[in-house]
Amino acid sequence: MLIQFYNVSKIYPNGVKALNDVSLKIDRGEFVFLMGPSGAGKSTLIKMLFREEIPTRGQIFIASRSIVRMKRKEIPALRRSMGIIFQDFKLLENKTVYENIAFAMEVIGAKPSDIKYRVPELIKMVGLKGKERCFPGELSGGEQQRVGIARALANQPLVLIADEPTGNLDVGTSNEIMELLYDINRKGTTVIMATHARELVRHARKRVIMLEKGRVAGDYPDGEFLA
Amino acid sequence: MILRNFNYFSREAFRSLSRNRLLTLATISTVCICMLILGIAVLITVNASNFMQHLESDVEIVAFIDKSVMPSQVQLIGKEISTIQGVKRVKFVSKEEGLEQLQEKMGNKNLKETIGENPLPDTYEVQAENPHDVPEIARTIEKIDGIYKVKYGQGVVERLFEVTKWVRIVSITVIVLLAFGAVFLVATTIRLAIFSRRKEIYLMKLIGATDWFIRWPFFIEGLVLGTFGALVAVGILALAYNSLINNMQMVFFLPLVVKSEVINRLYLSLVGIGALLGIVGTFISVNRFLKV
Ligand SMILES: Nc1ncnc2c1ncn2[C@@H]1O[C@H](COP(=O)(O)OP(=O)(O)O)[C@@H](O)[C@H]1O
Ligand SMILES: [Mg+2]
């Protein structure tokens, strides 16, 4: 089992109870939607996966390692096993497409020769060939998210974590990005994606975990979420 | 591995320096101004302490020998004085020499004739290893048989030592306070520089960079900024101090410290302090951005 939540609750310092007794399991290779209205606690749950937040109560295991008991110096290794993509892309504006992707490898100390080999591969994979030297400001939203995905995959993560990756994109572009994510999942990477876009989720016919007011309101296996 | 990372760190540091020109300039100016003020304070202190040493080393004891003492005994008294702990030099001044000195001082060629018989006693002029021991030594000399009076500027000397002590305490306090102020100022400027890159740091953290990997380029940046700022400050100080030495020595009658070893060591320490300032400032500032 890749990810396990046991009775996880999160109360923020300001008293907001973002998650309430959440238990769930996600296996290697799955594609899982975290569904729920705004404020349901999706982002909070996502942030716990890479330990930006820690639970107030409960336990979280990732690849059998407790996130709660994890020491500070063990966090980088955890995060290197994950790729993260964001609603607002979080690209560095002063770096080119190539540099933004290479950045992810540089900051974990990858060899320059590995970087030179891997980055063009990634650029081709997300369909951005010819745009290597563009700056983010010169790209469309969909293209920017492709850069974000390439960066997230640079270090060959076990799991790709996405918080509303299509939130800033129109329907057509969203579908293109979703196809890319399905493709990545088919090649073996676990994908966990938070979204409030019901339509998109319904078409996907993947596993759906419904969150409502910080609780798990339903867990639908592949193809069973029809609402 | 380490060399490769070092290349990356330096490249990142210099890229960031040239990218954030305004902040680079602001930090260098801050360091430079801090080091200038610090350097001026240190130069003043060094010169004041040099001047005080001059004043203090001028303090000497004059022991007056009773007129009834036999010349053979006078020599013994001299020996006894030179065995007192802390005495550096003992010089005998006979009453004839004393009179000549007095005559010279007063500029009166006929003094000898005017006063007839020499009224002055034989004296010993005593210098101490450490001027601060003078009162103590004077008391010991006073107890020797055949000495009827000891003079060293009683009262005035004690006050001089009191003043020099306070000048030293105050100047060291001022320098320490200035150093703290400099660290704070530089840390604040560097915090601004780091703040402008908080998004990048956040990303690095989420990608799985270690804290040290993130810190290193900032340390190199801090080191470069600190050293460069201090170098500019030392350049300005050296120019100013040299022209002061060349032009002002006559005006003030102050014995300015000109020994190049002393001054060069001082300049070198200032550059070192500047570098340290950059590193410490970075250390204080960078950690708060790593808490992700
Ligand atoms: N850092 C935070 N501090 C305090 N409250 C927060 C914080 N982050 C989120 N919340 C609150 O927690 C609840 C869940 O938020 P979030 O996890 O962002 O939900 P979602 O992503 O599903 O919209 C909301 O009420 C939100 O206001
Ligand atoms: Mg959210």
Coordinates of C-alpha atoms and ligand atoms in Angstrom, one line a residue:
Chain A
M1 CA 0.0 0.0 0.0
L2 CA 1.5 3.4 -1.0
I3 CA -0.6 5.8 1.1
Q4 CA -2.5 5.2 4.3
F5 CA -4.5 7.7 6.3
Y6 CA -5.8 6.6 9.8
N7 CA -8.3 8.8 11.5
V8 CA -6.6 11.9 10.4
S9 CA -7.9 15.3 11.7
K10 CA -6.4 18.7 11.0
I11 CA -7.3 21.7 13.0
Y12 CA -5.5 24.9 11.9
P13 CA -4.1 27.3 14.6
N14 CA -7.1 29.6 13.9
G15 CA -9.4 26.8 15.0
V16 CA -10.7 25.8 11.6
K17 CA -11.3 22.0 11.4
A18 CA -10.2 21.3 7.8
L19 CA -10.1 17.5 8.1
N20 CA -12.2 15.4 10.4
D21 CA -11.4 11.7 11.1
V22 CA -10.3 10.9 7.5
S23 CA -9.2 7.3 6.8
L24 CA -8.2 6.1 3.3
K25 CA -5.8 3.9 1.4
I26 CA -4.3 4.4 -2.0
D27 CA -2.4 1.7 -3.8
R28 CA 0.6 1.9 -6.2
G29 CA -0.5 2.7 -9.8
E30 CA -3.9 4.1 -8.9
F31 CA -5.4 7.2 -10.4
V32 CA -7.5 8.9 -7.7
F33 CA -9.6 12.0 -7.8
L34 CA -10.2 13.9 -4.5
M35 CA -13.5 15.5 -5.2
G36 CA -15.4 18.1 -3.1
P37 CA -16.6 21.6 -3.0
S38 CA -14.3 24.5 -2.2
G39 CA -13.4 24.4 1.5
A40 CA -13.9 20.6 1.8
G41 CA -10.3 20.1 2.8
K42 CA -8.8 18.8 -0.4
S43 CA -5.8 21.0 -0.4
T44 CA -5.2 20.3 3.3
L45 CA -5.1 16.6 2.6
I46 CA -2.8 17.1 -0.4
K47 CA -0.4 19.2 1.6
M48 CA -0.1 16.4 4.2
L49 CA 1.1 14.0 1.5
F50 CA 4.3 16.0 1.1
R51 CA 4.3 17.1 4.7
E52 CA 3.7 20.8 4.2
E53 CA 1.1 20.3 7.0
I54 CA 1.1 17.6 9.6
P55 CA -2.1 16.1 11.2
T56 CA -3.4 17.3 14.5
R57 CA -4.5 13.7 15.2
G58 CA -4.2 10.4 13.4
Q59 CA -1.4 8.7 11.4
I60 CA -0.3 8.9 7.8
F61 CA 2.0 6.4 6.2
I62 CA 3.6 6.8 2.8
A63 CA 5.4 3.7 1.5
S64 CA 5.1 2.4 5.1
R65 CA 6.9 5.4 6.6
S66 CA 5.1 7.6 9.1
I67 CA 4.9 11.2 8.0
V68 CA 4.0 12.3 11.5
R69 CA 7.1 10.8 13.2
M70 CA 9.4 11.7 10.3
K71 CA 12.5 13.7 11.2
R72 CA 13.1 17.1 9.5
K73 CA 16.1 15.8 7.6
E74 CA 14.1 12.9 6.2
I75 CA 11.6 15.2 4.5
P76 CA 13.7 15.8 1.3
A77 CA 13.9 12.1 0.5
L78 CA 10.1 11.9 0.9
R79 CA 9.5 14.8 -1.4
R80 CA 11.9 13.4 -4.0
S81 CA 9.6 10.4 -4.4
M82 CA 6.8 12.8 -5.3
G83 CA 6.1 15.2 -8.1
I84 CA 3.8 18.1 -7.4
I85 CA 1.8 20.2 -9.8
F86 CA -0.2 23.3 -8.9
Q87 CA -3.2 25.2 -10.0
D88 CA -1.1 28.3 -10.6
F89 CA 1.8 26.3 -12.1
K90 CA 4.4 28.0 -9.9
L91 CA 6.9 28.4 -12.7
L92 CA 9.9 30.6 -12.3
E93 CA 9.3 33.6 -14.5
N94 CA 12.9 34.4 -15.1
K95 CA 13.8 30.9 -16.3
T96 CA 13.1 29.4 -19.7
V97 CA 11.1 26.2 -20.2
Y98 CA 14.3 24.2 -20.3
E99 CA 15.7 25.9 -17.2
N100 CA 12.4 25.4 -15.2
I101 CA 12.5 21.7 -15.8
A102 CA 16.3 21.4 -15.2
F103 CA 15.8 23.3 -12.0
A104 CA 14.0 20.4 -10.4
M105 CA 17.0 18.2 -11.1
E106 CA 19.7 20.7 -10.2
V107 CA 18.3 21.4 -6.7
I108 CA 18.5 17.8 -5.7
G109 CA 22.1 17.7 -7.0
A110 CA 21.7 15.7 -10.2
K111 CA 24.6 15.3 -12.6
P112 CA 24.7 17.8 -15.4
S113 CA 25.1 15.0 -17.9
D114 CA 21.9 13.4 -16.5
I115 CA 20.1 16.7 -16.7
K116 CA 21.2 17.2 -20.4
Y117 CA 19.8 13.8 -21.2
R118 CA 16.6 13.9 -19.2
V119 CA 15.2 17.4 -19.9
P120 CA 14.8 17.1 -23.7
E121 CA 13.1 13.7 -23.1
L122 CA 10.6 15.3 -20.7
I123 CA 10.0 18.3 -23.1
K124 CA 9.2 15.8 -25.9
M125 CA 6.9 13.8 -23.6
V126 CA 4.7 16.7 -22.6
G127 CA 4.6 18.0 -26.2
L128 CA 6.6 21.2 -25.9
K129 CA 9.3 20.5 -28.4
G130 CA 10.5 23.8 -30.0
K131 CA 9.5 25.8 -26.9
E132 CA 12.6 25.1 -24.8
R133 CA 13.8 28.7 -24.9
C134 CA 10.5 30.3 -24.2
F135 CA 9.8 32.0 -20.9
P136 CA 6.6 31.2 -19.0
G137 CA 5.2 34.5 -19.9
E138 CA 5.3 33.6 -23.6
L139 CA 3.3 30.4 -23.1
S140 CA -0.5 29.7 -22.9
G141 CA -1.9 28.3 -19.7
G142 CA -2.0 24.8 -21.0
E143 CA 1.6 25.0 -22.1
Q144 CA 2.6 26.3 -18.7
Q145 CA 0.9 23.4 -17.0
R146 CA 2.8 21.1 -19.3
V147 CA 6.0 22.6 -18.1
G148 CA 4.8 22.1 -14.5
I149 CA 4.1 18.4 -15.3
A150 CA 7.5 17.9 -16.9
R151 CA 9.1 19.5 -13.9
A152 CA 7.2 17.3 -11.5
L153 CA 8.2 14.2 -13.4
A154 CA 11.9 15.2 -13.8
N155 CA 13.1 13.0 -10.8
Q156 CA 10.9 10.0 -11.7
P157 CA 8.6 10.2 -8.8
L158 CA 6.5 7.3 -7.5
V159 CA 3.5 9.5 -7.2
L160 CA 2.2 12.6 -9.0
I161 CA 0.2 14.9 -6.8
A162 CA -1.9 17.6 -8.4
D163 CA -4.0 20.2 -6.6
E164 CA -6.6 21.6 -9.1
P165 CA -4.2 21.4 -12.1
T166 CA -6.9 22.4 -14.5
G167 CA -8.5 25.1 -12.3
N168 CA -7.1 27.9 -14.4
L169 CA -7.7 26.3 -17.8
D170 CA -10.6 26.2 -20.2
V171 CA -12.4 22.9 -20.9
G172 CA -10.5 22.0 -24.1
T173 CA -7.1 22.6 -22.6
S174 CA -8.2 20.8 -19.4
N175 CA -9.0 17.7 -21.4
E176 CA -5.6 17.8 -23.0
I177 CA -3.9 18.0 -19.7
M178 CA -6.1 15.2 -18.3
E179 CA -5.0 13.0 -21.3
L180 CA -1.4 13.7 -20.4
L181 CA -2.0 12.7 -16.8
Y182 CA -3.8 9.4 -17.8
D183 CA -0.9 8.7 -20.0
I184 CA 1.6 9.2 -17.2
N185 CA -0.6 7.0 -15.0
R186 CA -0.7 4.2 -17.6
K187 CA 3.2 4.2 -17.5
G188 CA 3.0 3.3 -13.8
T189 CA 3.0 6.5 -11.9
T190 CA 0.4 6.9 -9.2
V191 CA -1.7 10.0 -9.6
I192 CA -3.7 11.8 -7.0
M193 CA -5.6 14.8 -8.2
A194 CA -7.8 17.2 -6.2
T195 CA -10.5 19.0 -8.1
H196 CA -14.0 20.4 -7.8
A197 CA -14.8 19.9 -11.5
R198 CA -17.6 17.3 -11.3
E199 CA -18.0 17.1 -15.1
L200 CA -14.4 16.3 -15.6
V201 CA -14.4 13.6 -12.9
R202 CA -17.6 12.0 -14.2
H203 CA -16.1 11.5 -17.7
A204 CA -12.8 10.1 -16.3
R205 CA -14.3 6.9 -14.9
K206 CA -11.5 6.6 -12.3
R207 CA -11.6 6.1 -8.5
V208 CA -13.2 9.1 -6.7
I209 CA -12.9 10.0 -3.0
M210 CA -15.6 12.5 -2.1
L211 CA -14.7 15.0 0.7
E212 CA -17.4 17.1 2.3
K213 CA -16.8 19.4 5.3
G214 CA -13.5 17.6 6.1
R215 CA -15.0 14.1 6.1
V216 CA -14.9 11.3 3.5
A217 CA -18.4 11.3 2.2
G218 CA -17.9 8.5 -0.3
D219 CA -15.2 6.4 -2.0
Y220 CA -16.1 5.1 -5.5
P221 CA -14.0 2.6 -7.4
D222 CA -13.1 3.1 -11.0
G223 CA -16.2 3.9 -13.1
E224 CA -18.7 4.0 -10.3
F225 CA -18.9 7.7 -9.7
L226 CA -21.8 8.7 -11.9
A227 CA -23.4 11.6 -10.0
Chain B
M1 CA 29.8 15.5 -6.1
I2 CA 30.9 18.2 -3.7
L3 CA 32.8 20.1 -6.4
R4 CA 29.9 19.8 -8.8
N5 CA 27.6 21.2 -6.2
F6 CA 30.0 24.0 -5.4
N7 CA 30.0 25.0 -9.1
Y8 CA 26.3 25.1 -9.0
F9 CA 26.2 27.1 -5.8
S10 CA 28.6 29.7 -7.1
R11 CA 26.9 30.0 -10.4
E12 CA 23.5 30.4 -8.7
A13 CA 25.0 33.0 -6.3
F14 CA 26.5 35.1 -9.0
R15 CA 23.4 34.8 -11.2
S16 CA 21.3 36.0 -8.3
L17 CA 23.7 38.9 -7.6
S18 CA 23.6 40.1 -11.2
R19 CA 19.8 39.6 -11.5
N20 CA 18.9 41.6 -8.3
R21 CA 21.2 44.5 -9.0
L22 CA 19.3 46.9 -6.9
L23 CA 19.3 44.7 -3.8
T24 CA 22.9 43.8 -4.5
L25 CA 23.8 47.5 -4.5
A26 CA 21.7 48.1 -1.4
T27 CA 23.4 45.3 0.5
I28 CA 26.9 46.4 -0.6
S29 CA 26.1 50.0 0.5
T30 CA 24.8 48.8 3.8
V31 CA 27.9 46.7 4.5
C32 CA 30.1 49.5 3.2
I33 CA 28.5 52.2 5.5
C34 CA 28.5 49.9 8.5
M35 CA 32.2 49.0 7.9
L36 CA 33.1 52.7 7.4
I37 CA 31.5 53.7 10.7
L38 CA 33.1 50.7 12.4
G39 CA 36.4 51.4 10.8
I40 CA 36.4 55.0 11.8
A41 CA 35.5 54.0 15.4
V42 CA 38.3 51.5 15.4
L43 CA 40.8 54.0 14.0
I44 CA 39.8 56.6 16.5
T45 CA 40.1 54.0 19.3
V46 CA 43.5 52.7 18.1
N47 CA 44.8 56.3 17.9
A48 CA 43.3 57.3 21.2
S49 CA 44.8 54.3 22.9
N50 CA 48.1 55.1 21.2
F51 CA 47.9 58.6 22.4
M52 CA 47.0 57.5 25.9
Q53 CA 50.0 55.1 26.0
H54 CA 52.2 58.1 25.1
L55 CA 50.7 60.1 28.0
E56 CA 50.9 57.2 30.4
S57 CA 54.5 56.3 29.5
D58 CA 55.5 59.9 30.2
V59 CA 54.5 59.3 33.8
E60 CA 57.7 58.8 35.8
I61 CA 58.7 59.0 39.5
V62 CA 61.2 61.4 40.8
A63 CA 62.7 60.4 44.1
F64 CA 64.5 63.1 46.1
I65 CA 67.5 62.1 48.2
D66 CA 68.1 63.6 51.5
K67 CA 71.1 66.0 51.5
S68 CA 72.6 64.3 54.5
V69 CA 73.0 61.0 52.6
M70 CA 76.6 60.1 51.8
P71 CA 77.5 59.7 48.0
S72 CA 78.3 56.0 48.6
Q73 CA 74.9 55.4 50.1
V74 CA 73.2 57.2 47.2
Q75 CA 74.4 54.4 44.9
L76 CA 73.0 51.7 47.2
I77 CA 69.7 53.5 47.2
G78 CA 69.8 53.4 43.4
K79 CA 70.4 49.7 43.5
E80 CA 67.5 49.2 45.9
I81 CA 65.1 51.1 43.7
S82 CA 66.1 49.0 40.6
T83 CA 65.2 45.8 42.5
I84 CA 61.6 46.9 43.1
Q85 CA 59.3 44.8 41.1
G86 CA 57.9 46.5 38.0
V87 CA 60.7 49.1 37.7
K88 CA 62.0 49.4 34.1
R89 CA 64.7 52.1 34.3
V90 CA 66.4 54.1 37.0
K91 CA 68.3 57.2 36.1
F92 CA 70.5 59.2 38.5
V93 CA 70.3 62.9 38.1
S94 CA 72.9 64.7 40.3
K95 CA 72.1 68.1 41.8
E96 CA 74.4 69.7 39.2
E97 CA 72.7 68.1 36.3
G98 CA 69.4 69.1 37.9
L99 CA 70.4 72.7 38.1
E100 CA 71.5 72.7 34.5
Q101 CA 68.2 71.2 33.4
L102 CA 66.4 73.8 35.4
Q103 CA 68.5 76.6 33.9
E104 CA 67.7 75.3 30.4
K105 CA 64.0 75.1 31.1
M106 CA 63.8 78.6 32.4
G107 CA 66.1 80.0 29.7
N108 CA 68.0 81.9 32.3
K109 CA 71.8 81.7 31.6
N110 CA 72.8 83.3 34.9
L111 CA 70.6 81.2 37.2
K112 CA 73.7 79.6 38.8
E113 CA 75.2 82.9 39.7
T114 CA 71.9 84.3 40.8
I115 CA 71.1 81.7 43.4
G116 CA 74.6 81.0 44.6
E117 CA 74.7 77.6 46.3
N118 CA 72.9 74.8 44.6
P119 CA 69.6 74.3 46.5
L120 CA 68.6 71.1 44.6
P121 CA 68.9 67.6 45.9
D122 CA 70.2 64.6 44.0
T123 CA 67.4 62.6 42.4
Y124 CA 66.5 59.3 40.8
E125 CA 64.1 59.3 37.9
V126 CA 62.3 56.0 37.8
Q127 CA 60.2 54.5 35.0
A128 CA 57.8 51.6 35.5
E129 CA 57.2 48.7 33.1
N130 CA 53.6 49.5 33.4
P131 CA 52.6 53.1 34.1
H132 CA 49.7 51.9 36.1
D133 CA 52.1 50.5 38.7
V134 CA 53.6 54.0 39.3
P135 CA 51.6 54.9 42.5
E136 CA 52.4 51.5 44.0
I137 CA 56.1 51.8 43.2
A138 CA 56.3 55.3 44.4
R139 CA 54.9 54.3 47.8
T140 CA 57.6 51.6 48.0
I141 CA 60.4 54.0 47.1
E142 CA 59.1 56.5 49.7
K143 CA 59.8 54.0 52.5
I144 CA 63.5 53.6 51.5
D145 CA 65.9 55.3 54.0
G146 CA 67.5 58.4 52.7
I147 CA 64.6 59.3 50.4
Y148 CA 62.7 62.3 51.7
K149 CA 60.2 62.9 49.0
V150 CA 58.7 61.1 46.0
K151 CA 56.9 62.9 43.2
Y152 CA 55.0 61.6 40.2
G153 CA 52.2 64.0 39.7
Q154 CA 50.1 62.5 42.5
G155 CA 46.4 63.0 42.0
V156 CA 46.8 64.0 38.3
V157 CA 48.2 60.7 37.3
E158 CA 45.4 58.8 39.1
R159 CA 42.8 60.9 37.3
L160 CA 44.6 60.4 33.9
F161 CA 44.4 56.6 34.4
E162 CA 40.8 56.9 35.4
V163 CA 40.1 58.9 32.2
T164 CA 42.0 56.5 29.9
K165 CA 40.2 53.5 31.5
W166 CA 36.8 55.0 30.7
V167 CA 37.8 56.1 27.2
R168 CA 38.8 52.5 26.6
I169 CA 35.6 51.0 28.1
V170 CA 33.4 53.5 26.2
S171 CA 35.2 53.0 22.8
I172 CA 35.0 49.2 23.1
T173 CA 31.3 49.3 24.0
V174 CA 30.7 51.6 21.1
I175 CA 32.5 49.3 18.7
V176 CA 30.6 46.2 20.0
L177 CA 27.3 48.1 19.7
L178 CA 28.2 49.2 16.2
A179 CA 29.1 45.6 15.2
F180 CA 25.7 44.4 16.5
G181 CA 23.9 47.2 14.6
A182 CA 25.8 46.2 11.5
V183 CA 24.8 42.6 11.8
F184 CA 21.2 43.6 12.2
L185 CA 21.2 46.0 9.3
V186 CA 23.0 43.6 7.0
A187 CA 20.7 40.8 8.0
T188 CA 17.7 42.9 7.3
T189 CA 18.9 43.9 3.8
I190 CA 19.8 40.2 3.0
R191 CA 16.3 39.2 4.3
L192 CA 14.9 41.5 1.6
A193 CA 17.0 39.8 -1.0
I194 CA 16.0 36.4 0.1
F195 CA 12.3 37.5 0.5
S196 CA 12.3 38.4 -3.2
R197 CA 13.1 34.7 -3.9
R198 CA 10.8 33.1 -1.4
K199 CA 8.8 31.4 -4.2
E200 CA 11.9 29.8 -5.6
I201 CA 12.9 28.6 -2.1
Y202 CA 9.4 27.2 -1.5
L203 CA 9.7 25.3 -4.8
M204 CA 13.1 24.0 -3.9
K205 CA 11.8 22.7 -0.6
L206 CA 8.8 21.0 -2.2
I207 CA 11.0 19.4 -4.9
G208 CA 13.1 17.9 -2.1
A209 CA 16.2 20.1 -1.9
T210 CA 18.0 19.8 1.4
D211 CA 18.3 22.9 3.6
W212 CA 22.0 23.1 3.1
F213 CA 21.7 22.9 -0.6
I214 CA 19.3 25.9 -0.5
R215 CA 21.5 27.8 2.0
W216 CA 24.8 27.5 0.2
P217 CA 24.2 29.9 -2.7
F218 CA 22.9 32.5 -0.2
F219 CA 26.0 32.1 2.0
I220 CA 28.2 32.6 -1.0
E221 CA 26.1 35.6 -1.9
G222 CA 26.4 37.0 1.6
L223 CA 30.2 36.3 1.6
V224 CA 30.7 38.1 -1.7
L225 CA 28.5 41.1 -0.7
G226 CA 30.1 41.4 2.7
T227 CA 33.6 41.2 1.4
F228 CA 33.0 43.5 -1.4
G229 CA 31.2 46.1 0.8
A230 CA 34.1 45.9 3.3
L231 CA 36.7 46.3 0.5
V232 CA 35.1 49.5 -0.7
A233 CA 34.9 50.8 2.9
V234 CA 38.6 49.9 3.5
G235 CA 39.5 51.6 0.3
I236 CA 37.8 54.8 1.4
L237 CA 39.2 54.6 4.9
A238 CA 42.7 54.0 3.6
L239 CA 42.5 57.1 1.3
A240 CA 41.1 59.3 4.0
Y241 CA 43.5 58.1 6.7
N242 CA 46.5 58.5 4.4
S243 CA 45.7 62.0 3.6
L244 CA 45.0 62.7 7.3
I245 CA 48.5 61.4 8.1
N246 CA 50.1 63.5 5.3
N247 CA 48.2 66.7 6.1
M248 CA 47.0 66.8 9.6
Q249 CA 49.8 65.4 11.7
M250 CA 51.3 68.9 12.1
V251 CA 48.0 70.5 12.8
F252 CA 46.9 68.3 15.7
F253 CA 50.3 67.5 17.2
L254 CA 48.9 64.0 17.7
P255 CA 51.1 61.1 17.1
L256 CA 48.9 59.3 14.6
V257 CA 49.5 55.5 14.3
V258 CA 51.3 55.1 11.0
K259 CA 53.0 51.7 11.5
S260 CA 51.9 49.9 8.4
E261 CA 51.7 46.5 10.1
V262 CA 49.2 47.8 12.6
I263 CA 47.1 49.6 10.0
N264 CA 47.3 46.8 7.4
R265 CA 46.2 44.3 10.0
L266 CA 43.4 46.6 10.9
Y267 CA 42.2 46.9 7.3
L268 CA 42.5 43.1 6.8
S269 CA 40.4 42.5 9.9
L270 CA 37.8 44.9 8.6
V271 CA 37.5 43.0 5.4
G272 CA 37.3 39.8 7.5
I273 CA 34.5 41.3 9.6
G274 CA 32.7 42.4 6.5
A275 CA 32.8 38.8 5.1
L276 CA 31.6 37.5 8.5
L277 CA 28.9 40.1 8.5
G278 CA 27.6 38.8 5.2
I279 CA 27.6 35.2 6.4
V280 CA 26.1 35.9 9.8
G281 CA 23.5 38.2 8.2
T282 CA 22.6 35.4 5.7
F283 CA 22.4 32.8 8.5
I284 CA 20.0 34.9 10.5
S285 CA 17.8 35.6 7.5
V286 CA 17.7 32.5 5.5
N287 CA 16.4 30.0 8.1
R288 CA 13.0 31.5 8.4
F289 CA 12.4 30.8 4.7
L290 CA 13.3 27.1 5.1
K291 CA 10.4 26.3 7.4
V292 CA 8.3 24.5 4.8
Ligands
LIG1 N1 -3.3 27.7 6.5 C1 -4.6 27.7 6.9 N2 -4.9 28.3 8.0 C2 -6.2 28.3 8.5 N3 -7.2 27.8 7.8 C3 -7.0 27.2 6.7 C4 -5.6 27.1 6.1 N4 -5.7 26.5 4.9 C5 -7.0 26.1 4.8 N5 -7.7 26.6 5.8 C6 -9.2 26.4 6.0 O1 -9.4 25.0 6.0 C7 -10.6 24.6 5.3 C8 -10.2 23.7 4.1 O2 -9.4 24.3 3.2 P1 -8.8 23.6 2.0 O3 -8.0 22.4 2.4 O4 -8.0 24.6 1.2 O5 -10.0 23.2 1.1 P2 -10.2 23.0 -0.4 O6 -8.8 22.8 -1.0 O7 -11.0 21.7 -0.5 O8 -10.9 24.2 -1.0 C9 -11.2 25.9 4.7 O9 -12.2 26.4 5.6 C10 -10.0 26.9 4.8 O10 -10.4 28.2 5.0
MG2 MG -7.9 23.8 -2.6

